[in-house]
């Protein structure tokens, strides 16, 4: 769950930054570069996490909980939005849409995990 929360924090931060430029997504050069760098960091860390989980899954190193929730949540979030964004992409409506889709996906999975954990208690 910690991995999903960390990824969600990065996505939320980008979402907040992009919200500041809505609807035209015009930023000063410094802010635009900051957003592009954060997109690159997000893409790299999500890709690394997704690959790490796939490798652990293939080697049978994931717990049942991680196989049922963490790996699908990260993969789903990555494929629905993060994968579609170029590294270092400039702020735009399209990028913001992918970030919003990723955030929504992560929030969905967090809700599912919390619901499952509350039923198990």
PDB file of C-alpha atoms in Angstrom:
ATOM      1  CA  UNK A   1       0.000   0.000   0.000  1.00  0.00           C
ATOM      2  CA  UNK A   2       2.932   2.297   0.747  1.00  0.00           C
ATOM      3  CA  UNK A   3       4.095   2.058  -2.873  1.00  0.00           C
ATOM      4  CA  UNK A   4       0.680   3.100  -4.146  1.00  0.00           C
ATOM      5  CA  UNK A   5       0.507   6.012  -1.682  1.00  0.00           C
ATOM      6  CA  UNK A   6       3.966   7.255  -2.744  1.00  0.00           C
ATOM      7  CA  UNK A   7       2.994   7.097  -6.412  1.00  0.00           C
ATOM      8  CA  UNK A   8      -0.291   8.871  -5.653  1.00  0.00           C
ATOM      9  CA  UNK A   9       1.584  11.688  -3.875  1.00  0.00           C
ATOM     10  CA  UNK A  10       3.735  12.292  -6.965  1.00  0.00           C
ATOM     11  CA  UNK A  11       0.699  12.253  -9.244  1.00  0.00           C
ATOM     12  CA  UNK A  12      -1.275  14.544  -6.899  1.00  0.00           C
ATOM     13  CA  UNK A  13       1.564  17.057  -6.813  1.00  0.00           C
ATOM     14  CA  UNK A  14       1.659  17.164 -10.611  1.00  0.00           C
ATOM     15  CA  UNK A  15      -2.127  17.465 -10.752  1.00  0.00           C
ATOM     16  CA  UNK A  16      -2.035  20.467  -8.395  1.00  0.00           C
ATOM     17  CA  UNK A  17       0.689  22.154 -10.456  1.00  0.00           C
ATOM     18  CA  UNK A  18      -1.216  21.591 -13.693  1.00  0.00           C
ATOM     19  CA  UNK A  19      -4.438  22.881 -12.102  1.00  0.00           C
ATOM     20  CA  UNK A  20      -2.699  26.224 -11.562  1.00  0.00           C
ATOM     21  CA  UNK A  21      -2.386  26.676 -15.326  1.00  0.00           C
ATOM     22  CA  UNK A  22      -5.872  25.546 -16.264  1.00  0.00           C
ATOM     23  CA  UNK A  23      -7.402  26.179 -18.849  1.00  0.00           C
ATOM     24  CA  UNK A  24      -4.558  27.506 -21.027  1.00  0.00           C
ATOM     25  CA  UNK A  25      -1.627  25.724 -19.356  1.00  0.00           C
ATOM     26  CA  UNK A  26       0.597  28.753 -19.769  1.00  0.00           C
ATOM     27  CA  UNK A  27       3.411  28.810 -17.230  1.00  0.00           C
ATOM     28  CA  UNK A  28       6.585  30.779 -16.809  1.00  0.00           C
ATOM     29  CA  UNK A  29       9.688  28.981 -18.058  1.00  0.00           C
ATOM     30  CA  UNK A  30      10.800  27.910 -14.573  1.00  0.00           C
ATOM     31  CA  UNK A  31       7.433  26.376 -13.639  1.00  0.00           C
ATOM     32  CA  UNK A  32       7.108  24.682 -17.020  1.00  0.00           C
ATOM     33  CA  UNK A  33      10.552  23.113 -16.620  1.00  0.00           C
ATOM     34  CA  UNK A  34       9.703  22.032 -13.061  1.00  0.00           C
ATOM     35  CA  UNK A  35       6.555  20.294 -14.301  1.00  0.00           C
ATOM     36  CA  UNK A  36       8.479  18.611 -17.127  1.00  0.00           C
ATOM     37  CA  UNK A  37      11.108  17.375 -14.661  1.00  0.00           C
ATOM     38  CA  UNK A  38       8.429  16.050 -12.298  1.00  0.00           C
ATOM     39  CA  UNK A  39       6.798  14.240 -15.221  1.00  0.00           C
ATOM     40  CA  UNK A  40      10.131  12.600 -16.041  1.00  0.00           C
ATOM     41  CA  UNK A  41      10.661  11.585 -12.400  1.00  0.00           C
ATOM     42  CA  UNK A  42       7.109  10.206 -12.202  1.00  0.00           C
ATOM     43  CA  UNK A  43       7.469   8.255 -15.425  1.00  0.00           C
ATOM     44  CA  UNK A  44      10.860   6.828 -14.429  1.00  0.00           C
ATOM     45  CA  UNK A  45       9.801   5.835 -10.912  1.00  0.00           C
ATOM     46  CA  UNK A  46       6.491   4.318 -12.066  1.00  0.00           C
ATOM     47  CA  UNK A  47       8.233   2.385 -14.820  1.00  0.00           C
ATOM     48  CA  UNK A  48      10.874   1.125 -12.410  1.00  0.00           C
ATOM     49  CA  UNK A  49       8.233   0.118  -9.853  1.00  0.00           C
ATOM     50  CA  UNK A  50       6.112  -1.630 -12.476  1.00  0.00           C
ATOM     51  CA  UNK A  51       9.112  -3.554 -13.819  1.00  0.00           C
ATOM     52  CA  UNK A  52      10.231  -4.470 -10.301  1.00  0.00           C
ATOM     53  CA  UNK A  53       6.778  -5.826  -9.441  1.00  0.00           C
ATOM     54  CA  UNK A  54       6.593  -7.795 -12.702  1.00  0.00           C
ATOM     55  CA  UNK A  55       9.974  -9.343 -11.989  1.00  0.00           C
ATOM     56  CA  UNK A  56       8.971 -10.228  -8.409  1.00  0.00           C
ATOM     57  CA  UNK A  57       5.708 -11.676  -9.721  1.00  0.00           C
ATOM     58  CA  UNK A  58       7.559 -13.831 -12.270  1.00  0.00           C
ATOM     59  CA  UNK A  59       9.915 -15.083  -9.546  1.00  0.00           C
ATOM     60  CA  UNK A  60       7.032 -15.836  -7.155  1.00  0.00           C
ATOM     61  CA  UNK A  61       8.277 -13.277  -4.623  1.00  0.00           C
ATOM     62  CA  UNK A  62       5.013 -11.373  -4.140  1.00  0.00           C
ATOM     63  CA  UNK A  63       2.610 -12.090  -1.300  1.00  0.00           C
ATOM     64  CA  UNK A  64      -1.013 -12.951  -2.113  1.00  0.00           C
ATOM     65  CA  UNK A  65      -2.015  -9.422  -1.107  1.00  0.00           C
ATOM     66  CA  UNK A  66       0.594  -7.863  -3.419  1.00  0.00           C
ATOM     67  CA  UNK A  67      -0.469 -10.142  -6.285  1.00  0.00           C
ATOM     68  CA  UNK A  68      -4.139  -9.332  -5.757  1.00  0.00           C
ATOM     69  CA  UNK A  69      -3.868  -5.582  -5.221  1.00  0.00           C
ATOM     70  CA  UNK A  70      -0.490  -3.846  -5.424  1.00  0.00           C
ATOM     71  CA  UNK A  71       0.780  -5.240  -8.733  1.00  0.00           C
ATOM     72  CA  UNK A  72      -2.544  -4.746 -10.572  1.00  0.00           C
ATOM     73  CA  UNK A  73      -2.970  -1.242  -9.112  1.00  0.00           C
ATOM     74  CA  UNK A  74       0.480  -0.081 -10.215  1.00  0.00           C
ATOM     75  CA  UNK A  75       0.161  -1.725 -13.634  1.00  0.00           C
ATOM     76  CA  UNK A  76      -3.326  -0.296 -14.160  1.00  0.00           C
ATOM     77  CA  UNK A  77      -2.258   3.228 -13.198  1.00  0.00           C
ATOM     78  CA  UNK A  78       0.848   2.996 -15.364  1.00  0.00           C
ATOM     79  CA  UNK A  79      -0.976   1.715 -18.434  1.00  0.00           C
ATOM     80  CA  UNK A  80      -3.972   4.079 -18.195  1.00  0.00           C
ATOM     81  CA  UNK A  81      -2.021   7.291 -17.975  1.00  0.00           C
ATOM     82  CA  UNK A  82       1.659   7.394 -17.147  1.00  0.00           C
ATOM     83  CA  UNK A  83       2.713   5.210 -20.078  1.00  0.00           C
ATOM     84  CA  UNK A  84       1.009   7.606 -22.511  1.00  0.00           C
ATOM     85  CA  UNK A  85       3.011  10.633 -21.347  1.00  0.00           C
ATOM     86  CA  UNK A  86       6.394  11.374 -22.915  1.00  0.00           C
ATOM     87  CA  UNK A  87       9.356  11.852 -20.588  1.00  0.00           C
ATOM     88  CA  UNK A  88       9.840  15.587 -20.106  1.00  0.00           C
ATOM     89  CA  UNK A  89       6.487  16.439 -21.697  1.00  0.00           C
ATOM     90  CA  UNK A  90       5.418  20.062 -21.552  1.00  0.00           C
ATOM     91  CA  UNK A  91       2.317  21.037 -19.561  1.00  0.00           C
ATOM     92  CA  UNK A  92      -0.820  20.623 -21.668  1.00  0.00           C
ATOM     93  CA  UNK A  93      -4.449  19.637 -21.478  1.00  0.00           C
ATOM     94  CA  UNK A  94      -3.603  16.157 -22.775  1.00  0.00           C
ATOM     95  CA  UNK A  95      -0.919  15.613 -20.127  1.00  0.00           C
ATOM     96  CA  UNK A  96      -3.280  16.885 -17.433  1.00  0.00           C
ATOM     97  CA  UNK A  97      -5.926  14.444 -18.648  1.00  0.00           C
ATOM     98  CA  UNK A  98      -3.520  11.513 -18.327  1.00  0.00           C
ATOM     99  CA  UNK A  99      -2.454  12.688 -14.864  1.00  0.00           C
ATOM    100  CA  UNK A 100      -6.107  12.986 -13.798  1.00  0.00           C
ATOM    101  CA  UNK A 101      -6.836   9.498 -15.176  1.00  0.00           C
ATOM    102  CA  UNK A 102      -3.857   8.088 -13.270  1.00  0.00           C
ATOM    103  CA  UNK A 103      -4.936   9.826 -10.062  1.00  0.00           C
ATOM    104  CA  UNK A 104      -8.481   8.495 -10.436  1.00  0.00           C
ATOM    105  CA  UNK A 105      -7.174   4.968 -11.019  1.00  0.00           C
ATOM    106  CA  UNK A 106      -4.932   5.114  -7.955  1.00  0.00           C
ATOM    107  CA  UNK A 107      -7.783   6.453  -5.798  1.00  0.00           C
ATOM    108  CA  UNK A 108     -10.006   3.624  -7.025  1.00  0.00           C
ATOM    109  CA  UNK A 109      -7.422   0.999  -6.086  1.00  0.00           C
ATOM    110  CA  UNK A 110      -6.768   2.601  -2.696  1.00  0.00           C
ATOM    111  CA  UNK A 111     -10.512   2.463  -2.013  1.00  0.00           C
ATOM    112  CA  UNK A 112     -10.685  -1.198  -3.044  1.00  0.00           C
ATOM    113  CA  UNK A 113      -7.704  -2.086  -0.845  1.00  0.00           C
ATOM    114  CA  UNK A 114      -9.073  -0.207   2.170  1.00  0.00           C
ATOM    115  CA  UNK A 115     -12.474  -1.845   1.733  1.00  0.00           C
ATOM    116  CA  UNK A 116     -10.902  -5.296   1.539  1.00  0.00           C
ATOM    117  CA  UNK A 117      -8.725  -4.621   4.580  1.00  0.00           C
ATOM    118  CA  UNK A 118     -11.724  -3.415   6.610  1.00  0.00           C
ATOM    119  CA  UNK A 119     -13.636  -6.603   5.742  1.00  0.00           C
ATOM    120  CA  UNK A 120     -10.698  -8.762   6.856  1.00  0.00           C
ATOM    121  CA  UNK A 121     -10.600  -7.131  10.289  1.00  0.00           C
TER     122      UNK A 121
END
